[in-house]
Amino acid sequence: MSFRSSLSAACTVVLLVLLSQSCVSDASRLTSPFGAEDIRKANRKLLEVAMVDGFSPPVAARVYTYPHMAHYETLRLFAPDSLEAIGPALNVPPPALNVKMNDADPRLAALLAFCKVGRMVVFSEHEMDALAAGYTEKASENGLSRTMIEASERVAESIAKTLKPWMDEDGYIHTRTLDRYTSNPSPGHWVETSPDYGTALEPHWQKMRPMVIPNAAFDTVPPMPPYSTDPTSAFL
């Protein structure tokens, strides 16, 4: 899966999440203190954490996708007639969510699901825990009952547990165990460059489970011309 395609998948999910805020039931909008700004806050925090944790762009695309998917799928549980299912568009859809939603606030549950899945894909778990704590505090300050808050937390926890095995099977964990790329100083080969001499970026990313495209060879370009230092060569 190319970085471009993985980032496109991430952006698509993020846009769906932001648009979904207008599709939750009227009753929820009247009772819930949460709105689009809260998911934007979560998105900004996740972006900051991904930068601090030092994830490469391809890995960051994965980091952004799963929490937003959890948020969207949580809202869809409460508004299945208003929000389109993501699963049919994916190569391997996530497992069906079988969650008891009694007494839960849809938007709080979705935000907490974002945080719980978010902590699964970052190193700075405490940042996502603090974000979740801020949402529950806001819920309490705005009159949501302890029963509703706890029910929302249970919904989020259930969704995170359901999605985790599916997330873990996308090949990311396996690619962390594979050999890193070894540079070749021979002419025509890539080598680390100054100033930081960073290693090759995700040489095994094509082995990841594609999100939407059929396979890693779906989006191909013609091969480069043979390496040559001849001023008249196609390479130069």
CSV table of C-alpha atoms in Angstrom, one decimal:
chain,number,residue,atom,x,y,z
A,1,MET,CA,0.0,0.0,0.0
A,2,SER,CA,1.6,3.3,-1.1
A,3,PHE,CA,1.8,6.2,1.3
A,4,ARG,CA,-0.5,8.1,-1.1
A,5,SER,CA,-3.2,5.5,-0.9
A,6,SER,CA,-2.9,4.9,2.8
A,7,LEU,CA,-3.1,8.7,3.4
A,8,SER,CA,-6.1,8.9,1.2
A,9,ALA,CA,-7.8,6.2,3.2
A,10,ALA,CA,-7.0,8.1,6.4
A,11,CYS,CA,-8.3,11.4,5.0
A,12,THR,CA,-11.5,9.7,3.8
A,13,VAL,CA,-12.3,8.4,7.2
A,14,VAL,CA,-11.5,11.7,8.9
A,15,LEU,CA,-13.9,13.5,6.5
A,16,LEU,CA,-16.6,11.0,7.2
A,17,VAL,CA,-16.2,11.5,10.9
A,18,LEU,CA,-16.5,15.3,10.6
A,19,LEU,CA,-19.5,15.0,8.3
A,20,SER,CA,-21.2,12.5,10.6
A,21,GLN,CA,-21.6,15.1,13.3
A,22,SER,CA,-24.6,16.5,11.4
A,23,CYS,CA,-26.3,13.1,11.0
A,24,VAL,CA,-26.8,12.1,14.6
A,25,SER,CA,-30.3,12.2,15.8
A,26,ASP,CA,-32.0,15.5,16.8
A,27,ALA,CA,-32.5,14.1,20.3
A,28,SER,CA,-28.8,13.6,20.7
A,29,ARG,CA,-28.0,17.1,19.6
A,30,LEU,CA,-30.4,18.5,22.2
A,31,THR,CA,-29.1,16.5,25.1
A,32,SER,CA,-25.4,16.1,24.3
A,33,PRO,CA,-22.9,18.9,25.1
A,34,PHE,CA,-20.5,17.5,22.5
A,35,GLY,CA,-20.2,18.6,18.9
A,36,ALA,CA,-17.9,18.9,15.9
A,37,GLU,CA,-15.3,21.0,17.8
A,38,ASP,CA,-14.7,18.0,20.2
A,39,ILE,CA,-13.7,15.6,17.4
A,40,ARG,CA,-11.6,18.4,15.9
A,41,LYS,CA,-9.9,18.7,19.2
A,42,ALA,CA,-9.3,14.9,19.3
A,43,ASN,CA,-7.9,15.0,15.8
A,44,ARG,CA,-5.5,17.8,16.7
A,45,LYS,CA,-4.3,15.9,19.8
A,46,LEU,CA,-3.8,12.7,17.8
A,47,LEU,CA,-1.8,14.7,15.2
A,48,GLU,CA,0.4,16.2,18.0
A,49,VAL,CA,1.0,12.8,19.6
A,50,ALA,CA,1.9,11.2,16.2
A,51,MET,CA,4.5,14.0,15.7
A,52,VAL,CA,5.9,13.7,19.3
A,53,ASP,CA,6.0,9.9,19.0
A,54,GLY,CA,8.0,10.2,15.8
A,55,PHE,CA,5.8,8.1,13.5
A,56,SER,CA,6.8,8.1,9.8
A,57,PRO,CA,4.2,9.4,7.4
A,58,PRO,CA,2.9,5.9,6.3
A,59,VAL,CA,2.6,4.8,10.0
A,60,ALA,CA,1.0,8.1,10.9
A,61,ALA,CA,-1.7,7.4,8.2
A,62,ARG,CA,-2.5,4.2,10.1
A,63,VAL,CA,-2.5,6.0,13.4
A,64,TYR,CA,-5.1,8.5,12.1
A,65,THR,CA,-7.3,6.0,10.4
A,66,TYR,CA,-8.3,3.6,13.2
A,67,PRO,CA,-9.4,6.1,15.9
A,68,HIS,CA,-11.5,8.0,13.4
A,69,MET,CA,-13.0,4.8,12.2
A,70,ALA,CA,-13.9,3.8,15.8
A,71,HIS,CA,-15.5,7.2,16.3
A,72,TYR,CA,-17.5,7.0,13.1
A,73,GLU,CA,-18.7,3.4,13.6
A,74,THR,CA,-19.8,4.3,17.2
A,75,LEU,CA,-22.0,7.1,15.9
A,76,ARG,CA,-23.3,4.8,13.2
A,77,LEU,CA,-24.5,2.4,15.9
A,78,PHE,CA,-26.8,5.1,17.1
A,79,ALA,CA,-27.8,6.4,13.7
A,80,PRO,CA,-27.7,3.5,11.3
A,81,ASP,CA,-30.2,5.0,8.9
A,82,SER,CA,-28.3,8.3,8.6
A,83,LEU,CA,-24.7,7.1,8.3
A,84,GLU,CA,-23.3,4.9,5.6
A,85,ALA,CA,-21.4,1.8,6.5
A,86,ILE,CA,-17.7,1.8,5.9
A,87,GLY,CA,-17.2,-1.9,5.9
A,88,PRO,CA,-18.5,-2.7,2.4
A,89,ALA,CA,-15.9,-0.3,0.9
A,90,LEU,CA,-13.0,-2.1,2.6
A,91,ASN,CA,-11.0,-5.1,1.4
A,92,VAL,CA,-11.4,-6.7,4.9
A,93,PRO,CA,-14.2,-5.1,6.8
A,94,PRO,CA,-14.0,-4.8,10.6
A,95,PRO,CA,-16.1,-7.2,12.7
A,96,ALA,CA,-19.7,-6.4,13.4
A,97,LEU,CA,-20.2,-4.4,16.5
A,98,ASN,CA,-22.5,-6.1,19.0
A,99,VAL,CA,-22.7,-3.4,21.7
A,100,LYS,CA,-25.3,-2.6,24.4
A,101,MET,CA,-26.0,1.1,23.9
A,102,ASN,CA,-28.6,1.5,26.7
A,103,ASP,CA,-28.3,4.9,28.5
A,104,ALA,CA,-25.1,5.9,26.5
A,105,ASP,CA,-24.6,9.3,25.0
A,106,PRO,CA,-23.7,8.7,21.3
A,107,ARG,CA,-21.2,11.5,21.0
A,108,LEU,CA,-19.5,10.9,24.2
A,109,ALA,CA,-19.3,7.2,23.5
A,110,ALA,CA,-17.8,8.0,20.0
A,111,LEU,CA,-15.2,10.3,21.5
A,112,LEU,CA,-14.2,7.8,24.1
A,113,ALA,CA,-13.9,5.1,21.5
A,114,PHE,CA,-11.6,7.4,19.6
A,115,CYS,CA,-9.4,7.8,22.7
A,116,LYS,CA,-9.4,4.1,23.5
A,117,VAL,CA,-8.4,3.0,20.0
A,118,GLY,CA,-6.0,5.9,19.8
A,119,ARG,CA,-4.1,4.7,22.8
A,120,MET,CA,-3.7,1.3,21.0
A,121,VAL,CA,-1.8,2.9,18.0
A,122,VAL,CA,0.5,5.5,19.8
A,123,PHE,CA,3.3,5.3,22.3
A,124,SER,CA,2.1,8.2,24.4
A,125,GLU,CA,-0.9,6.4,25.8
A,126,HIS,CA,-1.2,8.9,28.7
A,127,GLU,CA,-2.1,11.6,26.2
A,128,MET,CA,-5.1,9.8,24.9
A,129,ASP,CA,-6.1,8.9,28.5
A,130,ALA,CA,-6.0,12.5,29.4
A,131,LEU,CA,-8.1,13.4,26.4
A,132,ALA,CA,-10.7,10.9,27.4
A,133,ALA,CA,-10.7,12.2,31.0
A,134,GLY,CA,-11.3,15.7,29.7
A,135,TYR,CA,-14.4,14.5,27.8
A,136,THR,CA,-15.9,12.7,30.8
A,137,GLU,CA,-15.2,15.8,32.9
A,138,LYS,CA,-17.0,17.9,30.4
A,139,ALA,CA,-19.9,15.5,30.3
A,140,SER,CA,-20.2,15.7,34.1
A,141,GLU,CA,-20.0,19.5,34.1
A,142,ASN,CA,-22.7,19.7,31.6
A,143,GLY,CA,-25.2,17.6,33.4
A,144,LEU,CA,-24.8,14.1,32.0
A,145,SER,CA,-25.6,11.6,34.6
A,146,ARG,CA,-23.0,9.2,36.0
A,147,THR,CA,-25.1,6.4,34.6
A,148,MET,CA,-24.9,7.9,31.1
A,149,ILE,CA,-21.2,8.5,31.4
A,150,GLU,CA,-20.4,5.0,32.6
A,151,ALA,CA,-22.7,3.5,29.8
A,152,SER,CA,-20.8,5.6,27.2
A,153,GLU,CA,-17.5,4.3,28.6
A,154,ARG,CA,-18.7,0.7,28.4
A,155,VAL,CA,-19.7,1.2,24.7
A,156,ALA,CA,-16.3,2.7,23.9
A,157,GLU,CA,-14.5,-0.1,25.7
A,158,SER,CA,-16.5,-2.7,23.9
A,159,ILE,CA,-15.9,-1.2,20.5
A,160,ALA,CA,-12.1,-0.9,21.1
A,161,LYS,CA,-11.9,-4.5,22.2
A,162,THR,CA,-13.9,-5.6,19.1
A,163,LEU,CA,-11.7,-3.7,16.7
A,164,LYS,CA,-8.3,-4.5,18.2
A,165,PRO,CA,-7.9,-8.0,16.7
A,166,TRP,CA,-8.9,-6.7,13.3
A,167,MET,CA,-6.4,-3.9,13.6
A,168,ASP,CA,-3.6,-6.2,14.8
A,169,GLU,CA,-4.1,-8.4,11.7
A,170,ASP,CA,-3.3,-5.6,9.2
A,171,GLY,CA,0.4,-6.6,9.0
A,172,TYR,CA,1.8,-3.7,10.9
A,173,ILE,CA,3.0,-5.8,13.9
A,174,HIS,CA,4.6,-8.3,11.5
A,175,THR,CA,6.5,-5.7,9.5
A,176,ARG,CA,8.1,-4.4,12.7
A,177,THR,CA,9.9,-7.7,13.0
A,178,LEU,CA,11.3,-7.8,9.4
A,179,ASP,CA,14.8,-6.8,8.5
A,180,ARG,CA,15.5,-3.2,7.8
A,181,TYR,CA,16.7,-2.1,4.5
A,182,THR,CA,20.5,-2.3,4.1
A,183,SER,CA,21.9,0.4,1.8
A,184,ASN,CA,24.2,-0.4,-1.0
A,185,PRO,CA,27.1,2.0,-1.8
A,186,SER,CA,27.4,0.8,-5.4
A,187,PRO,CA,26.5,3.3,-8.1
A,188,GLY,CA,22.8,3.4,-8.9
A,189,HIS,CA,21.6,2.4,-5.4
A,190,TRP,CA,19.9,4.5,-2.7
A,191,VAL,CA,22.0,5.4,0.3
A,192,GLU,CA,21.4,7.4,3.4
A,193,THR,CA,21.9,11.2,3.0
A,194,SER,CA,22.8,14.1,5.2
A,195,PRO,CA,22.1,15.8,7.4
A,196,ASP,CA,20.5,13.0,9.5
A,197,TYR,CA,21.3,9.9,7.4
A,198,GLY,CA,17.9,8.5,8.1
A,199,THR,CA,17.2,4.9,7.3
A,200,ALA,CA,14.9,3.8,4.4
A,201,LEU,CA,11.3,4.6,5.0
A,202,GLU,CA,9.0,1.6,5.6
A,203,PRO,CA,10.6,-0.8,3.0
A,204,HIS,CA,8.0,-3.5,3.8
A,205,TRP,CA,4.9,-1.3,3.7
A,206,GLN,CA,3.6,-3.0,0.6
A,207,LYS,CA,3.1,-6.1,2.8
A,208,MET,CA,0.4,-4.3,4.8
A,209,ARG,CA,-3.2,-5.2,4.3
A,210,PRO,CA,-4.6,-2.6,1.9
A,211,MET,CA,-7.5,-0.6,3.2
A,212,VAL,CA,-9.4,0.1,0.0
A,213,ILE,CA,-7.1,-0.7,-3.0
A,214,PRO,CA,-7.0,-4.4,-4.1
A,215,ASN,CA,-3.3,-4.8,-3.5
A,216,ALA,CA,0.0,-3.0,-3.4
A,217,ALA,CA,0.5,-3.3,-7.2
A,218,PHE,CA,-2.8,-1.6,-7.9
A,219,ASP,CA,-1.2,1.8,-8.5
A,220,THR,CA,2.0,1.3,-10.5
A,221,VAL,CA,4.3,3.6,-12.5
A,222,PRO,CA,6.7,2.6,-15.3
A,223,PRO,CA,10.2,1.5,-14.1
A,224,MET,CA,13.0,4.0,-14.0
A,225,PRO,CA,15.4,3.9,-16.9
A,226,PRO,CA,18.7,2.1,-16.2
A,227,TYR,CA,21.1,4.0,-14.1
A,228,SER,CA,23.8,5.7,-16.1
A,229,THR,CA,26.2,8.6,-15.9
A,230,ASP,CA,26.2,9.0,-19.7
A,231,PRO,CA,25.1,12.6,-20.4
A,232,THR,CA,23.0,11.3,-23.4
A,233,SER,CA,21.3,8.6,-21.4
A,234,ALA,CA,17.6,8.5,-20.7
A,235,PHE,CA,18.3,8.4,-17.0
A,236,LEU,CA,20.1,11.7,-16.9
